[in-house]
Amino acid sequence: MSRPPVRLGVNIDHVATVRNARGGVHPDPVRAAEEAIRAGADGITAHLREDRRHIGDADIEALTALCKTAGKPLNFEMAVTDEMLAIALRHRPHAACLVPERREEVTTEGGLAVAGHEATMAPVVRALSDAGIRVSLFIDPSADQVEAAAAVGAQVVEFHTGRYCHLPAGERGVEFDRLAAACAQADGLGLEVHAGHGLDYDTAAEVLAIPEIRELNIGHFLIGEAVFVGLAAAIRRMRGAMEAAQAVTRE
Ligand code: PXP
């Protein structure tokens, strides 16, 4: 069965991580976003964390303007807090992806607990949706989270692929099946399916064997590769890997 080309959202958070290591203005994540768009990114993803460890408020303002001018979607990753909700409603990005956040974590370690927290999530999803923002929930590939995501009114789920990617290549079968089942369930409930976290050229290609996936969001690996081959080349190679994987699933 054919599907439209899977979109690639490029997460530029770690350009800001490098900038902030010296506290100056270089390298600029907004310039990285421009370069990513020129190289074929379908959208830009940025996470404004509560502690502002990488992306800052001024970056979000500039990224919002850039994406509007370029006609590309900005996917604003945010914790479920009043502060972040107010910022999202002020900037009105194309999409908001609700993620869990703990100050002491190195990165987003697991999916959002939507199941059991529907009463907290539903009003936030509604407020964002009412402002015309597409709401995505970053969840683990489990049946109860998928059901809860649909119940609180999200339009999109992004499955956390971190666990899958951290497994050795020969030991990913069970996790792949879990991811594939969750994708099928979400699609069946009318949710658009995205995936992200920890993906590289190989794992991005592998997960695209799952036909329901419409978008991948990739950051750390691409920014790391940029050190060696440049950001544009890394993005083009990722697009190539994704296209090759989709060509195989079309056969
Ligand atoms: N999607 C979400 C919701 C994330 O929180 C992150 C990490 O910020 C990513 C995708 C990208 O993960 P990575 O940087 O490991 O590619």
Tab-separated table of C-alpha atoms and ligand atoms in Angstrom:
chain	number	residue	atom	x	y	z
A	1	MET	CA	0.000	0.000	0.000
A	2	SER	CA	1.442	3.384	-0.902
A	3	ARG	CA	1.657	6.298	1.480
A	4	PRO	CA	2.764	9.882	1.120
A	5	PRO	CA	6.488	10.441	1.778
A	6	VAL	CA	7.185	10.319	5.502
A	7	ARG	CA	8.049	13.802	6.795
A	8	LEU	CA	11.325	14.575	8.523
A	9	GLY	CA	11.224	17.054	11.389
A	10	VAL	CA	14.681	18.215	12.410
A	11	ASN	CA	15.192	18.983	16.091
A	12	ILE	CA	17.810	21.729	16.518
A	13	ASP	CA	17.955	21.750	20.359
A	14	HIS	CA	21.536	20.563	20.535
A	15	VAL	CA	22.853	23.382	18.390
A	16	ALA	CA	21.707	25.530	21.311
A	17	THR	CA	23.367	23.107	23.745
A	18	VAL	CA	26.731	23.793	22.067
A	19	ARG	CA	26.066	27.551	21.947
A	20	ASN	CA	25.138	27.622	25.628
A	21	ALA	CA	28.324	25.767	26.600
A	22	ARG	CA	30.052	29.129	26.029
A	23	GLY	CA	27.104	31.401	26.699
A	24	GLY	CA	27.451	33.379	23.451
A	25	VAL	CA	25.491	33.438	20.220
A	26	HIS	CA	27.348	30.820	18.154
A	27	PRO	CA	26.292	28.346	16.853
A	28	ASP	CA	22.845	29.822	16.287
A	29	PRO	CA	19.985	27.273	16.276
A	30	VAL	CA	17.959	29.566	14.015
A	31	ARG	CA	20.711	29.481	11.391
A	32	ALA	CA	20.722	25.681	11.806
A	33	ALA	CA	16.964	25.646	11.201
A	34	GLU	CA	17.432	27.684	8.008
A	35	GLU	CA	20.113	25.279	6.848
A	36	ALA	CA	17.909	22.285	7.722
A	37	ILE	CA	15.029	23.692	5.689
A	38	ARG	CA	17.348	24.353	2.728
A	39	ALA	CA	18.593	20.753	2.989
A	40	GLY	CA	15.079	19.332	2.829
A	41	ALA	CA	13.689	19.210	6.360
A	42	ASP	CA	9.891	19.195	6.299
A	43	GLY	CA	9.687	20.979	9.618
A	44	ILE	CA	11.619	22.199	12.636
A	45	THR	CA	11.250	20.837	16.139
A	46	ALA	CA	12.429	22.617	19.282
A	47	HIS	CA	11.938	21.900	22.958
A	48	LEU	CA	11.738	24.876	25.307
A	49	ARG	CA	12.589	23.216	28.597
A	50	GLU	CA	11.588	24.687	31.904
A	51	ASP	CA	15.289	25.147	32.805
A	52	ARG	CA	16.144	26.643	29.339
A	53	ARG	CA	19.199	24.397	29.162
A	54	HIS	CA	19.305	24.619	25.356
A	55	ILE	CA	16.562	26.472	23.466
A	56	GLY	CA	15.639	29.842	24.983
A	57	ASP	CA	12.613	32.110	24.718
A	58	ALA	CA	14.247	34.335	22.083
A	59	ASP	CA	15.035	31.230	19.980
A	60	ILE	CA	11.363	30.247	19.977
A	61	GLU	CA	10.376	33.719	18.881
A	62	ALA	CA	12.917	33.680	16.030
A	63	LEU	CA	12.088	30.083	15.022
A	64	THR	CA	8.381	30.929	14.892
A	65	ALA	CA	9.134	33.827	12.546
A	66	LEU	CA	11.497	31.770	10.395
A	67	CYS	CA	9.057	28.884	9.987
A	68	LYS	CA	6.233	31.268	9.081
A	69	THR	CA	8.400	32.933	6.420
A	70	ALA	CA	9.643	29.589	5.091
A	71	GLY	CA	6.161	28.072	5.132
A	72	LYS	CA	7.378	25.140	7.256
A	73	PRO	CA	5.747	23.802	10.395
A	74	LEU	CA	7.287	24.477	13.798
A	75	ASN	CA	6.734	21.647	16.239
A	76	PHE	CA	6.988	23.141	19.721
A	77	GLU	CA	7.847	20.523	22.328
A	78	MET	CA	6.577	21.513	25.748
A	79	ALA	CA	5.917	20.220	29.220
A	80	VAL	CA	2.366	20.321	30.502
A	81	THR	CA	2.706	23.473	32.611
A	82	ASP	CA	0.842	26.785	32.746
A	83	GLU	CA	4.012	28.639	31.719
A	84	MET	CA	4.530	26.560	28.564
A	85	LEU	CA	0.844	26.671	27.675
A	86	ALA	CA	0.937	30.474	27.840
A	87	ILE	CA	4.046	30.571	25.620
A	88	ALA	CA	2.485	28.209	23.073
A	89	LEU	CA	-0.710	30.257	22.969
A	90	ARG	CA	1.328	33.428	22.451
A	91	HIS	CA	3.366	32.035	19.532
A	92	ARG	CA	0.770	29.697	18.036
A	93	PRO	CA	3.158	27.225	16.400
A	94	HIS	CA	1.825	24.776	13.818
A	95	ALA	CA	2.048	21.949	16.360
A	96	ALA	CA	2.695	21.395	20.039
A	97	CYS	CA	4.082	18.099	21.256
A	98	LEU	CA	3.418	17.506	24.944
A	99	VAL	CA	6.328	15.763	26.626
A	100	PRO	CA	7.160	14.744	30.188
A	101	GLU	CA	9.930	16.750	31.794
A	102	ARG	CA	12.041	16.171	34.847
A	103	ARG	CA	14.770	18.635	35.758
A	104	GLU	CA	17.394	16.015	36.525
A	105	GLU	CA	16.964	13.993	33.307
A	106	VAL	CA	19.578	14.197	30.525
A	107	THR	CA	16.890	13.905	27.840
A	108	THR	CA	13.210	13.001	27.641
A	109	GLU	CA	13.514	9.573	29.180
A	110	GLY	CA	10.081	8.112	28.685
A	111	GLY	CA	6.685	8.910	27.287
A	112	LEU	CA	4.059	11.147	28.792
A	113	ALA	CA	1.736	9.482	31.314
A	114	VAL	CA	-1.598	10.296	29.710
A	115	ALA	CA	-3.481	7.255	31.043
A	116	GLY	CA	-4.572	8.061	34.584
A	117	HIS	CA	-3.992	11.814	34.016
A	118	GLU	CA	-6.777	12.500	31.540
A	119	ALA	CA	-8.298	15.216	33.716
A	120	THR	CA	-5.021	17.194	33.621
A	121	MET	CA	-4.278	16.578	29.941
A	122	ALA	CA	-7.681	17.162	28.353
A	123	PRO	CA	-7.977	20.916	29.154
A	124	VAL	CA	-4.434	21.572	27.864
A	125	VAL	CA	-5.130	19.657	24.650
A	126	ARG	CA	-8.374	21.582	24.260
A	127	ALA	CA	-6.805	25.005	24.874
A	128	LEU	CA	-4.087	24.347	22.284
A	129	SER	CA	-6.530	22.865	19.759
A	130	ASP	CA	-8.932	25.794	20.199
A	131	ALA	CA	-6.014	28.110	19.296
A	132	GLY	CA	-5.526	26.199	16.034
A	133	ILE	CA	-2.430	24.316	17.241
A	134	ARG	CA	-2.136	20.660	16.277
A	135	VAL	CA	-1.600	18.627	19.442
A	136	SER	CA	0.705	15.668	19.589
A	137	LEU	CA	1.340	13.540	22.676
A	138	PHE	CA	4.769	11.952	23.096
A	139	ILE	CA	3.952	8.530	24.525
A	140	ASP	CA	5.414	5.083	24.941
A	141	PRO	CA	4.045	2.494	22.515
A	142	SER	CA	1.525	0.958	24.889
A	143	ALA	CA	-2.164	0.300	24.406
A	144	ASP	CA	-3.376	2.206	27.476
A	145	GLN	CA	-1.459	5.364	26.518
A	146	VAL	CA	-2.803	5.231	22.954
A	147	GLU	CA	-6.366	4.880	24.199
A	148	ALA	CA	-5.904	7.735	26.636
A	149	ALA	CA	-4.362	9.957	23.927
A	150	ALA	CA	-7.439	9.470	21.768
A	151	ALA	CA	-9.741	10.019	24.745
A	152	VAL	CA	-8.213	13.425	25.629
A	153	GLY	CA	-8.654	14.678	22.053
A	154	ALA	CA	-5.099	14.684	20.656
A	155	GLN	CA	-4.789	14.683	16.867
A	156	VAL	CA	-1.338	13.097	16.807
A	157	VAL	CA	0.744	10.688	18.862
A	158	GLU	CA	4.516	10.552	18.672
A	159	PHE	CA	5.880	7.239	19.843
A	160	HIS	CA	9.054	7.308	21.921
A	161	THR	CA	11.554	5.144	20.049
A	162	GLY	CA	14.334	5.506	22.636
A	163	ARG	CA	13.963	2.024	24.042
A	164	TYR	CA	13.909	0.512	20.548
A	165	CYS	CA	17.022	2.415	19.455
A	166	HIS	CA	19.044	1.567	22.541
A	167	LEU	CA	18.673	-2.176	22.021
A	168	PRO	CA	21.444	-3.972	20.105
A	169	ALA	CA	20.559	-4.409	16.410
A	170	GLY	CA	19.783	-8.126	16.701
A	171	GLU	CA	17.530	-7.728	19.740
A	172	ARG	CA	14.955	-5.223	18.595
A	173	GLY	CA	12.271	-7.660	17.402
A	174	VAL	CA	9.977	-7.606	20.418
A	175	GLU	CA	10.194	-3.831	20.751
A	176	PHE	CA	9.541	-3.451	17.007
A	177	ASP	CA	6.381	-5.539	17.360
A	178	ARG	CA	5.265	-3.423	20.314
A	179	LEU	CA	5.840	-0.240	18.299
A	180	ALA	CA	4.066	-1.643	15.240
A	181	ALA	CA	1.046	-2.720	17.301
A	182	ALA	CA	0.775	0.693	18.942
A	183	CYS	CA	1.038	2.440	15.554
A	184	ALA	CA	-1.750	0.275	14.116
A	185	GLN	CA	-3.929	0.896	17.168
A	186	ALA	CA	-3.372	4.673	17.036
A	187	ASP	CA	-4.094	4.812	13.311
A	188	GLY	CA	-7.259	2.777	13.870
A	189	LEU	CA	-8.397	5.385	16.405
A	190	GLY	CA	-7.860	8.174	13.875
A	191	LEU	CA	-4.612	9.501	15.373
A	192	GLU	CA	-1.774	10.568	13.068
A	193	VAL	CA	1.345	8.589	13.947
A	194	HIS	CA	4.804	10.120	14.441
A	195	ALA	CA	7.925	8.614	15.982
A	196	GLY	CA	11.121	9.943	17.454
A	197	HIS	CA	13.982	9.778	19.917
A	198	GLY	CA	17.364	8.183	19.464
A	199	LEU	CA	16.892	7.522	15.736
A	200	ASP	CA	19.902	7.251	13.418
A	201	TYR	CA	20.197	6.312	9.732
A	202	ASP	CA	19.623	2.603	10.458
A	203	THR	CA	16.877	2.771	13.057
A	204	ALA	CA	14.993	5.469	11.127
A	205	ALA	CA	14.956	3.161	8.108
A	206	GLU	CA	13.916	0.178	10.242
A	207	VAL	CA	10.913	1.837	11.864
A	208	LEU	CA	9.642	2.974	8.461
A	209	ALA	CA	8.688	-0.636	7.816
A	210	ILE	CA	5.678	0.350	9.947
A	211	PRO	CA	3.200	1.701	7.396
A	212	GLU	CA	1.245	4.018	9.710
A	213	ILE	CA	4.201	6.296	10.527
A	214	ARG	CA	3.810	9.712	8.865
A	215	GLU	CA	6.647	11.703	10.455
A	216	LEU	CA	9.971	11.203	12.193
A	217	ASN	CA	11.486	13.798	14.514
A	218	ILE	CA	15.254	13.508	14.764
A	219	GLY	CA	17.770	15.692	16.564
A	220	HIS	CA	20.780	14.455	18.468
A	221	PHE	CA	22.106	12.079	15.825
A	222	LEU	CA	21.838	14.642	13.007
A	223	ILE	CA	23.540	17.372	15.017
A	224	GLY	CA	26.291	14.909	15.974
A	225	GLU	CA	26.748	13.860	12.349
A	226	ALA	CA	26.909	17.504	11.361
A	227	VAL	CA	30.254	17.711	13.173
A	228	PHE	CA	31.674	15.258	10.642
A	229	VAL	CA	29.796	15.828	7.392
A	230	GLY	CA	27.891	19.083	7.877
A	231	LEU	CA	24.217	19.505	8.749
A	232	ALA	CA	22.933	19.643	5.174
A	233	ALA	CA	24.759	16.452	4.182
A	234	ALA	CA	23.523	14.627	7.301
A	235	ILE	CA	19.929	15.652	6.577
A	236	ARG	CA	20.202	14.675	2.914
A	237	ARG	CA	21.607	11.285	3.875
A	238	MET	CA	18.795	10.793	6.398
A	239	ARG	CA	16.222	11.671	3.748
A	240	GLY	CA	17.888	9.202	1.408
A	241	ALA	CA	17.738	6.444	4.049
A	242	MET	CA	14.073	7.203	4.687
A	243	GLU	CA	13.209	7.214	0.989
A	244	ALA	CA	15.042	3.929	0.406
A	245	ALA	CA	13.167	2.332	3.312
A	246	GLN	CA	9.834	3.529	1.953
A	247	ALA	CA	10.677	2.241	-1.518
A	248	VAL	CA	11.199	-1.216	-0.003
A	249	THR	CA	7.861	-1.159	1.864
A	250	ARG	CA	6.122	-0.077	-1.373
A	251	GLU	CA	7.393	-3.154	-3.251
B	1	PXP	N1	10.721	13.768	19.743
B	1	PXP	C1	10.577	14.223	21.010
B	1	PXP	C2	9.194	14.395	21.535
B	1	PXP	C3	11.692	14.549	21.796
B	1	PXP	O1	11.529	14.988	23.052
B	1	PXP	C4	12.981	14.418	21.235
B	1	PXP	C5	14.177	14.787	22.029
B	1	PXP	O2	14.144	16.133	22.348
B	1	PXP	C6	13.079	13.962	19.905
B	1	PXP	C7	11.933	13.624	19.191
B	1	PXP	C8	14.397	13.831	19.212
B	1	PXP	O3	15.190	12.890	19.860
B	1	PXP	P1	16.719	12.762	19.449
B	1	PXP	O4	17.362	14.076	19.797
B	1	PXP	O5	17.207	11.631	20.280
B	1	PXP	O6	16.756	12.504	17.979
